[in-house]
Coordinates of C-alpha atoms and ligand atoms in Angstrom, one line a residue:
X1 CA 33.3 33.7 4.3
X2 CA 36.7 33.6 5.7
X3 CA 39.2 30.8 5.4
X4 CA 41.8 32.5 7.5
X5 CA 39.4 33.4 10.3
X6 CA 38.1 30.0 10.6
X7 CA 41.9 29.0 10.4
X8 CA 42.7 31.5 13.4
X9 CA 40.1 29.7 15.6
X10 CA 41.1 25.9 14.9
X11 CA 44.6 27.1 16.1
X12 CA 43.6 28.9 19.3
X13 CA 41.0 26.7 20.3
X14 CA 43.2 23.7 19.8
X15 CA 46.9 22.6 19.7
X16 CA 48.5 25.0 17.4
X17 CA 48.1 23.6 14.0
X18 CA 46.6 23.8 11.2
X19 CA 44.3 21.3 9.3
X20 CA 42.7 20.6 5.6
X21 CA 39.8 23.5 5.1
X22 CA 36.2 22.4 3.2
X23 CA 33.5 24.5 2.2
X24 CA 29.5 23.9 1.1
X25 CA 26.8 25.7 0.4
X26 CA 23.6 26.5 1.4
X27 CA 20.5 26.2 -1.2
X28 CA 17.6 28.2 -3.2
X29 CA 15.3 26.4 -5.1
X30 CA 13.5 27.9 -8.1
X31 CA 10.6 25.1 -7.8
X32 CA 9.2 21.7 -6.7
X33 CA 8.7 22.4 -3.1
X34 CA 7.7 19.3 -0.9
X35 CA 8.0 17.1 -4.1
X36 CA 11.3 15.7 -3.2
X37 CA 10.1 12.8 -0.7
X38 CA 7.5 12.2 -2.9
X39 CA 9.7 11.1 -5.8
X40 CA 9.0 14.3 -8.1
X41 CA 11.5 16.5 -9.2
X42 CA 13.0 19.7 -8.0
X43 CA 14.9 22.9 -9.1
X44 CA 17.5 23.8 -6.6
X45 CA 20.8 25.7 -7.2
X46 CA 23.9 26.0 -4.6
X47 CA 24.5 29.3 -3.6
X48 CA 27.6 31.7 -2.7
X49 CA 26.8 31.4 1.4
X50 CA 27.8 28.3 3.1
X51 CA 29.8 26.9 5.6
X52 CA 33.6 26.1 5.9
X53 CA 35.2 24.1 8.1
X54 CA 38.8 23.4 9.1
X55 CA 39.3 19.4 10.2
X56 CA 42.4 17.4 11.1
X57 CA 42.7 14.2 12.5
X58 CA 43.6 14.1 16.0
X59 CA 45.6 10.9 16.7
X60 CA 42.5 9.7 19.6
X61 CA 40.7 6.5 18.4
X62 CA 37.0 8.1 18.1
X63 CA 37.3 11.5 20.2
X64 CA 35.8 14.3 18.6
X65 CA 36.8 17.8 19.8
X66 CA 34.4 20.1 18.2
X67 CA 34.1 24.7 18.0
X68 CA 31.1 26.0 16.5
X69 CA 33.1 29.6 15.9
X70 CA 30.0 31.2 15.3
X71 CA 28.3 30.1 18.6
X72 CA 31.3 30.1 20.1
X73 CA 30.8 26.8 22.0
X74 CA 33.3 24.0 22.4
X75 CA 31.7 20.0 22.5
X76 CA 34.1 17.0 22.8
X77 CA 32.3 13.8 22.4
X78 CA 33.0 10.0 21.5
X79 CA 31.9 8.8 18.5
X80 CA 31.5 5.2 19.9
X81 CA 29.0 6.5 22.5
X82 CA 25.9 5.8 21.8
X83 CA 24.0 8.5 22.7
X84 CA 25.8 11.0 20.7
X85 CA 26.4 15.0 22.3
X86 CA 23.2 17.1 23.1
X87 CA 24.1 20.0 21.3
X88 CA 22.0 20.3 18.2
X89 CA 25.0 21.8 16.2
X90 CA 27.2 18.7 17.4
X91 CA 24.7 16.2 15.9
X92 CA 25.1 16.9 13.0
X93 CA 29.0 16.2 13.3
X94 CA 28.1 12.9 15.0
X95 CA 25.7 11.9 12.5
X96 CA 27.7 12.1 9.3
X97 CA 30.6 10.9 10.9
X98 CA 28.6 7.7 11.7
X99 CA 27.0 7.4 8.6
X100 CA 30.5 8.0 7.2
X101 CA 31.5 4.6 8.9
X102 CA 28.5 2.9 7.7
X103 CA 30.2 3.6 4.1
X104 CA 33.0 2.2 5.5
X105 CA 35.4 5.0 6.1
X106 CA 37.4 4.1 9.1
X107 CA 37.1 7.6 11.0
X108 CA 39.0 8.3 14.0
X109 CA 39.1 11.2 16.6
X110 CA 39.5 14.7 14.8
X111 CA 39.0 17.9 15.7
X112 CA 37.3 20.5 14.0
X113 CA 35.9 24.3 14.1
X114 CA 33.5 25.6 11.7
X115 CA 31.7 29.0 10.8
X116 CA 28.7 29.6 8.4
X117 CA 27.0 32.7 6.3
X118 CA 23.9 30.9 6.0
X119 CA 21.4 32.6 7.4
X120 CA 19.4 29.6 10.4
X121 CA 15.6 28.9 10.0
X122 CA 15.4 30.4 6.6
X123 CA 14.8 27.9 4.2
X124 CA 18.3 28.2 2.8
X125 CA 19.6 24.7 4.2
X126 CA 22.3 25.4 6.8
X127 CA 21.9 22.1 8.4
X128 CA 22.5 20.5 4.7
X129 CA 25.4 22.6 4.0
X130 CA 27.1 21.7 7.5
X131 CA 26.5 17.6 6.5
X132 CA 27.9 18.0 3.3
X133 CA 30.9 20.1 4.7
X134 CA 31.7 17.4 7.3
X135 CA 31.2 14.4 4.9
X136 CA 33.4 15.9 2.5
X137 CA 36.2 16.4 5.3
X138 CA 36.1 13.2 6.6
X139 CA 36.2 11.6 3.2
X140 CA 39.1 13.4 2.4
X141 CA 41.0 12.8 5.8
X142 CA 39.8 9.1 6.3
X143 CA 38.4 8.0 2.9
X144 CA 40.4 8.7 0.5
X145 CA 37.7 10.0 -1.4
X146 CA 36.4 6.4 -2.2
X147 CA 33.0 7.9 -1.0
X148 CA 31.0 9.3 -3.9
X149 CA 29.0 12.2 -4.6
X150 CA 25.9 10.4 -4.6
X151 CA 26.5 8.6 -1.1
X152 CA 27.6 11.5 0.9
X153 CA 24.2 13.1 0.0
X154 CA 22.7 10.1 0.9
X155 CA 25.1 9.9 4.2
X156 CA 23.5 13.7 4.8
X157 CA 20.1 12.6 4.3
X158 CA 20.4 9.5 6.4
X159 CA 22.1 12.5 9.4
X160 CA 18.8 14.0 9.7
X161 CA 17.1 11.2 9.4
X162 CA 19.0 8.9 12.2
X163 CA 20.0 11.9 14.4
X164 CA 17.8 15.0 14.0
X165 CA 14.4 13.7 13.7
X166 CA 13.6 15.2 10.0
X167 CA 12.7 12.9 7.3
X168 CA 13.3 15.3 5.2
X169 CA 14.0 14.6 1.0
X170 CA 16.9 14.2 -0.7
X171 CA 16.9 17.7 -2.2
X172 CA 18.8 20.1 0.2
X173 CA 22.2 17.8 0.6
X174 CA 21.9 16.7 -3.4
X175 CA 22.1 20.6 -4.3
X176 CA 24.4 21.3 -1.4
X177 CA 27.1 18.2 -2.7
X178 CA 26.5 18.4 -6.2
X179 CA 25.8 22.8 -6.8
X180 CA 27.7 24.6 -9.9
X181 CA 28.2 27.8 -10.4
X182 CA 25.8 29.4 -13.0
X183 CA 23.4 26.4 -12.8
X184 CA 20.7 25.4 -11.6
X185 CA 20.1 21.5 -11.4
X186 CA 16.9 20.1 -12.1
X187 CA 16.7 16.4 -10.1
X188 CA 14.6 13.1 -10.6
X189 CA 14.5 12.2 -6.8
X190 CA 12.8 9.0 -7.9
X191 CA 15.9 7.9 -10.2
X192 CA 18.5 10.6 -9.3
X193 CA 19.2 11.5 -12.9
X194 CA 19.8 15.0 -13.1
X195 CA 21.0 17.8 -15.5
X196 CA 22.4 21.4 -15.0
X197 CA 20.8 24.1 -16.4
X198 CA 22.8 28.0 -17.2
X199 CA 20.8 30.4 -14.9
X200 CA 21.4 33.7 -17.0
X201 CA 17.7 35.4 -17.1
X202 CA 18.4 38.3 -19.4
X203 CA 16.3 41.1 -17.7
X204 CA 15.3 39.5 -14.5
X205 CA 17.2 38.8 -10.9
X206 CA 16.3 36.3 -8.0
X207 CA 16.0 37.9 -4.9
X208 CA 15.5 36.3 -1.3
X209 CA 13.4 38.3 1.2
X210 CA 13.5 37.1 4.6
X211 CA 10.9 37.3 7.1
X212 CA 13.4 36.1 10.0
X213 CA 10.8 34.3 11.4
X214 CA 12.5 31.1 11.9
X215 CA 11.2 27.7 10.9
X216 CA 13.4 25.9 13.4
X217 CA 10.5 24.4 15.7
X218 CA 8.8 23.0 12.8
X219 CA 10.3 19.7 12.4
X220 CA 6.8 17.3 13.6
X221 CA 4.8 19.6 11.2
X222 CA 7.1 18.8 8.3
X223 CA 7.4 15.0 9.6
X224 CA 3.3 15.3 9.8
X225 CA 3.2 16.5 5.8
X226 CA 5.1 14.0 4.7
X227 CA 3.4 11.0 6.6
X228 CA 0.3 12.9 4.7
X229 CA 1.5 12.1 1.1
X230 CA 2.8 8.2 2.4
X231 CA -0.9 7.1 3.2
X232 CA -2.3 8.8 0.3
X233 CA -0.1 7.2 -1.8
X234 CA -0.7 3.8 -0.1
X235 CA -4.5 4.2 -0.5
X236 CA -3.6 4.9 -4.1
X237 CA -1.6 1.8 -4.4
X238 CA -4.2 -0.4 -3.3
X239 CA -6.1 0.3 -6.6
X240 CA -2.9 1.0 -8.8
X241 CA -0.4 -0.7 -7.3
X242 CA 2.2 0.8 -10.2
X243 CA 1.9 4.3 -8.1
X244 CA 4.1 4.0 -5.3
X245 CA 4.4 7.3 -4.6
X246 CA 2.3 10.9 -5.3
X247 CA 5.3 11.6 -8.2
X248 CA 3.3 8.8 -10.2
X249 CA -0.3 9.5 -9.7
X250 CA -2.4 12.1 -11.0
X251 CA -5.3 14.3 -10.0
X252 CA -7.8 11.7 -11.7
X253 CA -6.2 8.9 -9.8
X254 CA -6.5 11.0 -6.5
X255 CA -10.0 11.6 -7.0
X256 CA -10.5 8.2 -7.2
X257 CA -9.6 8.0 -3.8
X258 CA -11.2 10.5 -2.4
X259 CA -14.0 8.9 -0.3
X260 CA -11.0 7.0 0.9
X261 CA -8.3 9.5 2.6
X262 CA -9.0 12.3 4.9
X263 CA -9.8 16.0 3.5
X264 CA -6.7 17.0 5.0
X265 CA -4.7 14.5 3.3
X266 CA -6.5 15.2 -0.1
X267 CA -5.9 18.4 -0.3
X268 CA -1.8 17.8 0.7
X269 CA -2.1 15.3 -1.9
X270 CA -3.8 17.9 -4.1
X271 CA -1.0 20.2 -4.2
X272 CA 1.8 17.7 -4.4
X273 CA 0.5 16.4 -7.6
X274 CA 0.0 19.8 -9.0
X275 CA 3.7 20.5 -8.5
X276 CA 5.7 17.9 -9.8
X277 CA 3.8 19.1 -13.0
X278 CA 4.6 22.8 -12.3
X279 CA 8.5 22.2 -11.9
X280 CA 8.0 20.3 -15.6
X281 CA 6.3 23.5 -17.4
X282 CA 8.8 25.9 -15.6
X283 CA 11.9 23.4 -17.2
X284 CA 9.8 24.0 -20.8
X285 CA 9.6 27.8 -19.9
X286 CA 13.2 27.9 -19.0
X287 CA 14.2 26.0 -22.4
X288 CA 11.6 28.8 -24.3
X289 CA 12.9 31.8 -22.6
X290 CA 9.7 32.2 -21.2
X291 CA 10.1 34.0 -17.6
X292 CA 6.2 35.2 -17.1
X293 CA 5.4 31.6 -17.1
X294 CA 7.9 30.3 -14.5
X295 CA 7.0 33.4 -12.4
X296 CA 3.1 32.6 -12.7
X297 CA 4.1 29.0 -11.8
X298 CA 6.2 30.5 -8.8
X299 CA 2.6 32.0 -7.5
X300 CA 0.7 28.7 -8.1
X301 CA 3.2 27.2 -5.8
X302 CA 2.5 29.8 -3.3
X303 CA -1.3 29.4 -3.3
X304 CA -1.1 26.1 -3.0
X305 CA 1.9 25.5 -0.1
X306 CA -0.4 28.4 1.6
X307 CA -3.8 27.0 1.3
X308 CA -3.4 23.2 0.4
X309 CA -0.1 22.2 1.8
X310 CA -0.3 24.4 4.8
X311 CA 3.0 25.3 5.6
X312 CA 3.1 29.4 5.1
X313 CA 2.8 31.6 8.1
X314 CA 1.3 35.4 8.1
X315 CA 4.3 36.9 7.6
X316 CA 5.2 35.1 4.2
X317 CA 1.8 35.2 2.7
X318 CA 2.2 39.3 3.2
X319 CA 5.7 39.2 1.7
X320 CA 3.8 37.7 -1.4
X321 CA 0.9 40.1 -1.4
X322 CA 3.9 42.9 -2.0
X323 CA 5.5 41.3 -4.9
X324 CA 2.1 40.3 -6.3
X325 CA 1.4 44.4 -5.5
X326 CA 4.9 45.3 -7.1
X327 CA 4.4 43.5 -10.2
X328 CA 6.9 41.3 -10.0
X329 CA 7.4 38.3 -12.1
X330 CA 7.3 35.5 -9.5
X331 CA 7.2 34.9 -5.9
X332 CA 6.5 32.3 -3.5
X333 CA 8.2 30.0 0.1
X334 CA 10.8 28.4 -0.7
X335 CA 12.0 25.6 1.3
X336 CA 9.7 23.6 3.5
X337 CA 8.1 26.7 4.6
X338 CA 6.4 27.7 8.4
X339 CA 8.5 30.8 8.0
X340 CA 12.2 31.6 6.4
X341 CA 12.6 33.2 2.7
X342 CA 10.2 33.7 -0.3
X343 CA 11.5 33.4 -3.1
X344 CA 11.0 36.4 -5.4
X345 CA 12.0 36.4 -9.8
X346 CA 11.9 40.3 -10.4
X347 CA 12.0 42.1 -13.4
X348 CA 15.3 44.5 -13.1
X349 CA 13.5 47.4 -13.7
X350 CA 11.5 46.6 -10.6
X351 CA 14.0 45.8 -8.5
X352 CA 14.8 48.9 -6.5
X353 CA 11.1 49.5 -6.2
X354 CA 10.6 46.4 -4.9
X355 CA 13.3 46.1 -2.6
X356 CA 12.3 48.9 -0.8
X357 CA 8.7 48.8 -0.8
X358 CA 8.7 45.4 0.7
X359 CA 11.0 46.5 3.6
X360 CA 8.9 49.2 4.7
X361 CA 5.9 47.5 4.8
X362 CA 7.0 44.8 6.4
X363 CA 9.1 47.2 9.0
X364 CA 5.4 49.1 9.1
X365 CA 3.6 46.0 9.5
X366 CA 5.8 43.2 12.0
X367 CA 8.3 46.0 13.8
X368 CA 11.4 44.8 11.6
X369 CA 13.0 45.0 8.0
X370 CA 13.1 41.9 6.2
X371 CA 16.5 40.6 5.3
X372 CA 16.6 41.0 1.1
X373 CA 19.5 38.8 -0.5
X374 CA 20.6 39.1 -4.1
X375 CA 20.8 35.4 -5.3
X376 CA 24.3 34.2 -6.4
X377 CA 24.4 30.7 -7.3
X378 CA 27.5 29.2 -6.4
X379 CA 29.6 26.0 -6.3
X380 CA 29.0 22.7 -4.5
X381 CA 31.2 20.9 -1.6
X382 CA 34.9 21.6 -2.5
X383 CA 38.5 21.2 -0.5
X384 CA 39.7 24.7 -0.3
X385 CA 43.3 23.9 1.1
Ligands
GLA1 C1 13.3 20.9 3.5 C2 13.7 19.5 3.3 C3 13.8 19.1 1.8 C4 12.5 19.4 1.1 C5 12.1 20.9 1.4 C6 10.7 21.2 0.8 O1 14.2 21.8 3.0 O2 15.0 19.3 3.9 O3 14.1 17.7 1.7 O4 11.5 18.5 1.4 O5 12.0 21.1 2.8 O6 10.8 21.2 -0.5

């Protein structure tokens, strides 16, 4: 991405000069899918594809003049109406500069254009790395960077949340803020400890394969699985009231409960318990060396966000069957799932094999190529000038 493009559109589009330029990125996560809103722990990693935005504050008591380069539409909107702009893209801006507020940074009227390399709908968390982006900004132009790390992802969170009708986890905006590049980070969401960990698998890449079927519409399904794994959890409580959430049950505690929750809900339950104990062996396969375990883990995860959790589509359960055909290591959804990436751990021998087998049977099967993407993991929010 391209600071002096972005820079050539704030100018034209508003009065000449120039303002301070942030960047965050997107997200992959290795494993613990659906386990962040339950407490568990995840495996993300920031990666090289984000979005930058150029920001300066315009003088206006709570006007916001906003250019979504890539979209190439212009929104101005007050921040102190209550309603907020209908654009979807403008939300966002709206929402974390409001939750910004409520963190007590006095933010005024800016304007601000923005552009982003991460593919939408994928699973790769554009919408996180656009919150992030803007919270860093306004931090940095009204803050004074009082605002930490850990509350901006929270600020992002509480975006979604307030403004764009996802109750989504904690995991996307944590790697976005916090990402390093190199590491991946494996997160508590119960406590929000966390640790980096070197991502250097001698012999093996991680590759994205796209089906570029886009999960955008999937928002009250995702809202639906997570209001799954609260009354399971609740009926769980009732018994044991130290679990409070699916993180601190287990499958002998579920089955307890059984007669209790709906089949549906069991089986959700099912497969969230079985991963917060997958990301844990994959962190002791990482710390052996041991890639054949984290990729068998990878295909657990796919079996059971396919059958249990319910959130694969056609197209990703094929993209599966081919690296399961190909031999390679590990493959599975990543992100909430209902179309986007999978995310594939290939041997590098396999690699070129791999790559092109899966695009032409995909291109054979659904009419067009899948969008493959060698992973770089990069770093996390940042003030580039
Ligand atoms: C989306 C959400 C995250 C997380 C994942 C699934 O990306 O934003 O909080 O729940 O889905 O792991």
């Amino acid at each position: 991405m391209d600071i002096e493009f972005v820079r050539s559109r704030f100018i034209k589009h508003f009065d000449g000069k120039t303002g301070n330029v942030y960047a965050s990125p997107g997200r992959i996560n290795l494993i613990g899918e659906h386990t962040d809103y339950n407490g568990g722990f995840v495996f993300p990693g920031a990666v090289d594809k984000g979005v930058i935005a150029e920001m300066r504050a315009n003088d206006t008591e709570d006007t916001v003049m906003a250019y979504a380069i890539d979209l190439k539409d212009r929104v101005d909107f007050k921040l102190s109406d209550p309603a907020g702009p209908k654009a979807s893209w403008a939300r966002y801006i709206y929402g974390i500069a409001l939750e910004m507020k409520k963190l007590g940074v006095p933010v005024k009227g800016f304007n601000i254009a923005f552009a982003g390399d991460v593919p939408l709908g994928a699973g790769m968390s554009s919408s996180a790395a656009m919150e992030s982006c803007f919270a860093c900004g306004l931090n940095d132009l009204f803050g004074d960077n009082k605002v930490s790390q850990w509350d901006m992802v929270l600020a992002g969170q509480a975006t979604e949340h307030n403004y764009c009708g996802v109750n989504c986890g904690i995991m996307d905006q944590f790697a976005s803020v916090h990402g390093k590049a190199g590491s991946l980070m494996r997160l508590d969401c119960r406590s929000g400890e966390f640790a980096y960990f070197p991502w250097k698998p001698e012999g093996y890449k991680l590759v994205l394969v796209n089906s570029c079927v886009k999960h955008e519409l999937a928002v009250s399904p995702y809202n639906d699985r997570r209001l799954s794994c609260e009354r399971v959890a609740a009926v769980i409580n009732k018994h044991h009231p130290e679990v409070e959430t699916l993180r601190d049950a287990n499958m002998a505690l579920l089955d307890e409960v059984k007669g209790e929750v709906s089949e549906e809900d069991y089986k959700r339950a099912r497969y969230v318990i079985g991963e917060v104990d997958r990301v844990l062996a994959v962190c002791d396969a990482l710390e052996r060396g041991d890639y054949e375990t984290v990729g068998q883990k990878m295909y657990e995860t796919h079996y059971g966000l396919s059958k249990e959790y319910e959130v694969s589509c056609e197209e990703l359960d094929f993209l599966n069957d081919i690296a399961k055909d190909c031999g390679v290591t590990g493959s599975r959804i990543m992100g909430g799932g209902f179309g986007g990436c999978t995310i594939n751990l290939v041997a590098n021998e396999l690699y070129d094999n791999f790559v092109k087998v899966v695009k032409e049977k995909y291109a054979a099967k659904y009419g067009k190529e899948p969008i493959v993407i060698d992973v770089v993991i990069g770093d996390g929010s940042r003030k580039l000038c």
